[in-house]
mmCIF file of C-alpha atoms in Angstrom:
data_model
loop_
_atom_site.group_PDB
_atom_site.id
_atom_site.type_symbol
_atom_site.label_atom_id
_atom_site.label_comp_id
_atom_site.label_asym_id
_atom_site.label_seq_id
_atom_site.Cartn_x
_atom_site.Cartn_y
_atom_site.Cartn_z
ATOM 1 C CA MET S 1 -118.765 -37.491 39.509
ATOM 2 C CA ALA S 2 -117.005 -40.774 40.182
ATOM 3 C CA ASN S 3 -118.679 -44.000 39.180
ATOM 4 C CA ASP S 4 -118.207 -46.316 42.182
ATOM 5 C CA ARG S 5 -119.579 -49.370 40.352
ATOM 6 C CA PHE S 6 -117.057 -48.900 37.538
ATOM 7 C CA GLU S 7 -114.185 -48.267 39.915
ATOM 8 C CA ASN S 8 -115.053 -51.253 42.142
ATOM 9 C CA PHE S 9 -115.599 -53.650 39.257
ATOM 10 C CA VAL S 10 -112.548 -52.678 37.201
ATOM 11 C CA GLY S 11 -110.374 -52.410 40.311
ATOM 12 C CA LEU S 12 -111.357 -55.878 41.516
ATOM 13 C CA VAL S 13 -110.985 -57.500 38.090
ATOM 14 C CA TYR S 14 -107.569 -55.874 37.651
ATOM 15 C CA ALA S 15 -106.431 -56.881 41.147
ATOM 16 C CA LEU S 16 -107.635 -60.473 40.640
ATOM 17 C CA ASN S 17 -105.831 -60.702 37.312
ATOM 18 C CA LYS S 18 -102.655 -59.270 38.821
ATOM 19 C CA GLU S 19 -102.716 -61.720 41.749
ATOM 20 C CA VAL S 20 -103.393 -64.706 39.497
ATOM 21 C CA GLY S 21 -100.471 -63.623 37.296
ATOM 22 C CA ARG S 22 -98.202 -63.230 40.323
ATOM 23 C CA ILE S 23 -99.122 -66.674 41.648
ATOM 24 C CA LYS S 24 -98.713 -68.318 38.224
ATOM 25 C CA THR S 25 -95.275 -66.742 37.821
ATOM 26 C CA GLN S 26 -94.176 -67.694 41.327
ATOM 27 C CA LYS S 27 -95.517 -71.252 41.291
ATOM 28 C CA MET S 28 -94.466 -72.115 37.737
ATOM 29 C CA GLU S 29 -90.952 -70.878 38.457
ATOM 30 C CA SER S 30 -90.572 -73.881 40.782
ATOM 31 C CA LEU S 31 -91.067 -76.082 37.678
ATOM 32 C CA GLY S 32 -88.690 -74.033 35.552
ATOM 33 C CA LEU S 33 -91.617 -72.525 33.637
ATOM 34 C CA ARG S 34 -93.019 -69.068 33.074
ATOM 35 C CA GLY S 35 -96.432 -68.022 34.308
ATOM 36 C CA THR S 36 -97.516 -67.553 30.698
ATOM 37 C CA ASP S 37 -96.846 -71.253 30.055
ATOM 38 C CA THR S 38 -99.503 -72.334 32.543
ATOM 39 C CA MET S 39 -102.630 -72.216 30.416
ATOM 40 C CA VAL S 40 -100.977 -73.695 27.302
ATOM 41 C CA LEU S 41 -99.793 -76.700 29.313
ATOM 42 C CA TYR S 42 -103.121 -76.892 31.139
ATOM 43 C CA TYR S 43 -105.208 -77.018 27.965
ATOM 44 C CA LEU S 44 -102.856 -79.492 26.290
ATOM 45 C CA ALA S 45 -102.882 -81.740 29.366
ATOM 46 C CA HIS S 46 -106.672 -81.784 29.374
ATOM 47 C CA SER S 47 -107.166 -82.345 25.649
ATOM 48 C CA ASP S 48 -107.438 -85.601 23.754
ATOM 49 C CA GLY S 49 -104.416 -85.897 21.498
ATOM 50 C CA GLY S 50 -103.348 -82.264 21.235
ATOM 51 C CA LEU S 51 -104.642 -78.931 19.995
ATOM 52 C CA HIS S 52 -103.887 -76.519 17.175
ATOM 53 C CA GLU S 53 -102.353 -73.192 18.185
ATOM 54 C CA ALA S 54 -105.472 -71.375 16.983
ATOM 55 C CA ASP S 55 -107.605 -73.500 19.310
ATOM 56 C CA ILE S 56 -105.284 -72.809 22.245
ATOM 57 C CA ALA S 57 -105.429 -69.079 21.496
ATOM 58 C CA ARG S 58 -109.245 -69.196 21.448
ATOM 59 C CA LEU S 59 -109.399 -71.111 24.729
ATOM 60 C CA MET S 60 -106.978 -68.674 26.370
ATOM 61 C CA ARG S 61 -108.599 -65.609 24.805
ATOM 62 C CA GLN S 62 -105.083 -64.677 23.737
ATOM 63 C CA ASP S 63 -103.747 -63.581 20.372
ATOM 64 C CA ARG S 64 -102.267 -66.323 18.249
ATOM 65 C CA ALA S 65 -98.819 -64.711 17.972
ATOM 66 C CA ALA S 66 -98.407 -64.841 21.764
ATOM 67 C CA VAL S 67 -99.457 -68.506 21.812
ATOM 68 C CA THR S 68 -97.007 -69.294 18.983
ATOM 69 C CA ARG S 69 -94.179 -67.748 21.025
ATOM 70 C CA ILE S 70 -95.138 -69.754 24.117
ATOM 71 C CA VAL S 71 -95.458 -73.002 22.148
ATOM 72 C CA SER S 72 -92.095 -72.416 20.444
ATOM 73 C CA ARG S 73 -90.416 -71.864 23.810
ATOM 74 C CA LEU S 74 -92.066 -74.980 25.279
ATOM 75 C CA GLU S 75 -91.027 -76.955 22.205
ATOM 76 C CA LYS S 76 -87.396 -75.862 22.637
ATOM 77 C CA SER S 77 -87.508 -76.975 26.261
ATOM 78 C CA GLY S 78 -88.834 -80.400 25.241
ATOM 79 C CA LEU S 79 -92.259 -80.088 26.861
ATOM 80 C CA VAL S 80 -94.375 -80.030 23.700
ATOM 81 C CA GLU S 81 -94.072 -81.196 20.131
ATOM 82 C CA ARG S 82 -95.882 -80.451 16.915
ATOM 83 C CA ASP S 83 -97.455 -83.387 15.099
ATOM 84 C CA LEU S 84 -96.086 -82.589 11.637
ATOM 85 C CA ALA S 85 -97.145 -85.958 10.207
ATOM 86 C CA ASP S 86 -100.781 -85.346 11.195
ATOM 87 C CA ASP S 87 -100.724 -81.872 9.634
ATOM 88 C CA ALA S 88 -99.081 -83.096 6.421
ATOM 89 C CA THR S 89 -101.736 -85.807 6.070
ATOM 90 C CA ALA S 90 -104.573 -83.355 6.696
ATOM 91 C CA SER S 91 -103.197 -80.777 4.257
ATOM 92 C CA GLY S 92 -102.318 -83.188 1.450
ATOM 93 C CA GLY S 93 -98.574 -83.202 2.119
ATOM 94 C CA ARG S 94 -98.161 -79.437 2.493
ATOM 95 C CA GLY S 95 -97.796 -79.389 6.274
ATOM 96 C CA SER S 96 -96.766 -76.300 8.188
ATOM 97 C CA ARG S 97 -95.210 -76.491 11.620
ATOM 98 C CA TYR S 98 -97.452 -73.616 12.748
ATOM 99 C CA ARG S 99 -100.662 -75.380 11.657
ATOM 100 C CA ALA S 100 -99.645 -78.745 13.092
ATOM 101 C CA PRO S 101 -101.412 -79.949 16.232
ATOM 102 C CA VAL S 102 -99.404 -79.424 19.422
ATOM 103 C CA ARG S 103 -99.208 -82.074 22.110
ATOM 104 C CA LEU S 104 -97.310 -82.717 25.304
ATOM 105 C CA THR S 105 -94.188 -84.848 25.308
ATOM 106 C CA ALA S 106 -93.606 -87.373 28.114
ATOM 107 C CA ARG S 107 -91.621 -84.673 29.920
ATOM 108 C CA GLY S 108 -94.458 -82.212 29.327
ATOM 109 C CA ARG S 109 -97.000 -84.637 30.794
ATOM 110 C CA GLU S 110 -94.843 -84.952 33.940
ATOM 111 C CA ALA S 111 -94.641 -81.162 34.250
ATOM 112 C CA ALA S 112 -98.393 -80.872 33.693
ATOM 113 C CA LEU S 113 -99.086 -83.379 36.484
ATOM 114 C CA GLU S 114 -96.949 -81.337 38.882
ATOM 115 C CA MET S 115 -98.629 -78.176 37.645
ATOM 116 C CA ASP S 116 -102.094 -79.686 38.244
ATOM 117 C CA GLN S 117 -101.124 -80.438 41.856
ATOM 118 C CA ILE S 118 -99.994 -76.836 42.324
ATOM 119 C CA ILE S 119 -103.220 -75.546 40.729
ATOM 120 C CA ASP S 120 -105.347 -77.771 42.979
ATOM 121 C CA ASP S 121 -103.517 -76.479 46.057
ATOM 122 C CA VAL S 122 -103.857 -72.820 45.038
ATOM 123 C CA VAL S 123 -107.544 -73.188 44.153
ATOM 124 C CA ASP S 124 -108.247 -74.983 47.435
ATOM 125 C CA ARG S 125 -106.464 -72.298 49.441
ATOM 126 C CA ALA S 126 -108.057 -69.416 47.532
ATOM 127 C CA SER S 127 -111.580 -70.766 47.960
ATOM 128 C CA ALA S 128 -111.297 -72.277 51.442
ATOM 129 C CA ASP S 129 -113.755 -69.773 52.933
ATOM 130 C CA ILE S 130 -116.244 -69.905 50.053
ATOM 131 C CA THR S 131 -119.068 -72.431 49.931
ATOM 132 C CA PRO S 132 -119.737 -74.343 46.701
ATOM 133 C CA GLU S 133 -123.042 -72.468 46.376
ATOM 134 C CA GLU S 134 -121.333 -69.072 46.744
ATOM 135 C CA ARG S 135 -118.692 -70.090 44.193
ATOM 136 C CA SER S 136 -121.357 -71.240 41.737
ATOM 137 C CA ARG S 137 -123.286 -67.969 42.097
ATOM 138 C CA CYS S 138 -120.100 -65.914 41.701
ATOM 139 C CA TYR S 139 -119.100 -67.732 38.509
ATOM 140 C CA GLY S 140 -122.634 -67.325 37.187
ATOM 141 C CA TRP S 141 -122.552 -63.580 37.809
ATOM 142 C CA LEU S 142 -119.129 -63.228 36.236
ATOM 143 C CA ARG S 143 -120.306 -65.198 33.186
ATOM 144 C CA GLN S 144 -123.339 -62.889 32.878
ATOM 145 C CA VAL S 145 -121.142 -59.788 33.069
ATOM 146 C CA LEU S 146 -118.750 -61.221 30.465
ATOM 147 C CA GLU S 147 -121.603 -62.056 28.086
ATOM 148 C CA SER S 148 -123.024 -58.556 28.511
ATOM 149 C CA LEU S 149 -119.637 -56.937 27.900
ATOM 150 C CA GLU S 150 -119.087 -59.046 24.781
ATOM 151 C CA LYS S 151 -122.317 -57.675 23.300
ATOM 152 C CA ILE S 152 -121.196 -54.051 23.640
ATOM 153 C CA GLU S 153 -119.887 -52.569 20.399
#
């Protein structure tokens, strides 16, 4: 017997994730970026003074190795930099480039501003027919489902 609730829920979550990924890839391409760069740049742009890769990975719910690859690519393109001096001070002179806080460069801040405008446009268009109350309820329900799923062993 098919489980319609399972099929509907998983199908919708999968389809939403796929569409968000498609839009991120398409829109970030216009900035010369990959879709996977979006959340790293977003979190760095909205942090005070930078973040450690482990913190970015936690915020993204992504494994740290994937975040390290993204940060390395963004560093090579001049959009982010690692604060090696801050890490060396914090670790008593034994700094590691992979433990150093990551922050946006001036070029990265410009890209993040453009990216924020794109995000605002996409969010506005995607939610144009949804009232603020409906959106709030939807996010609340999704948060409840996530919390319940996280408790399942």
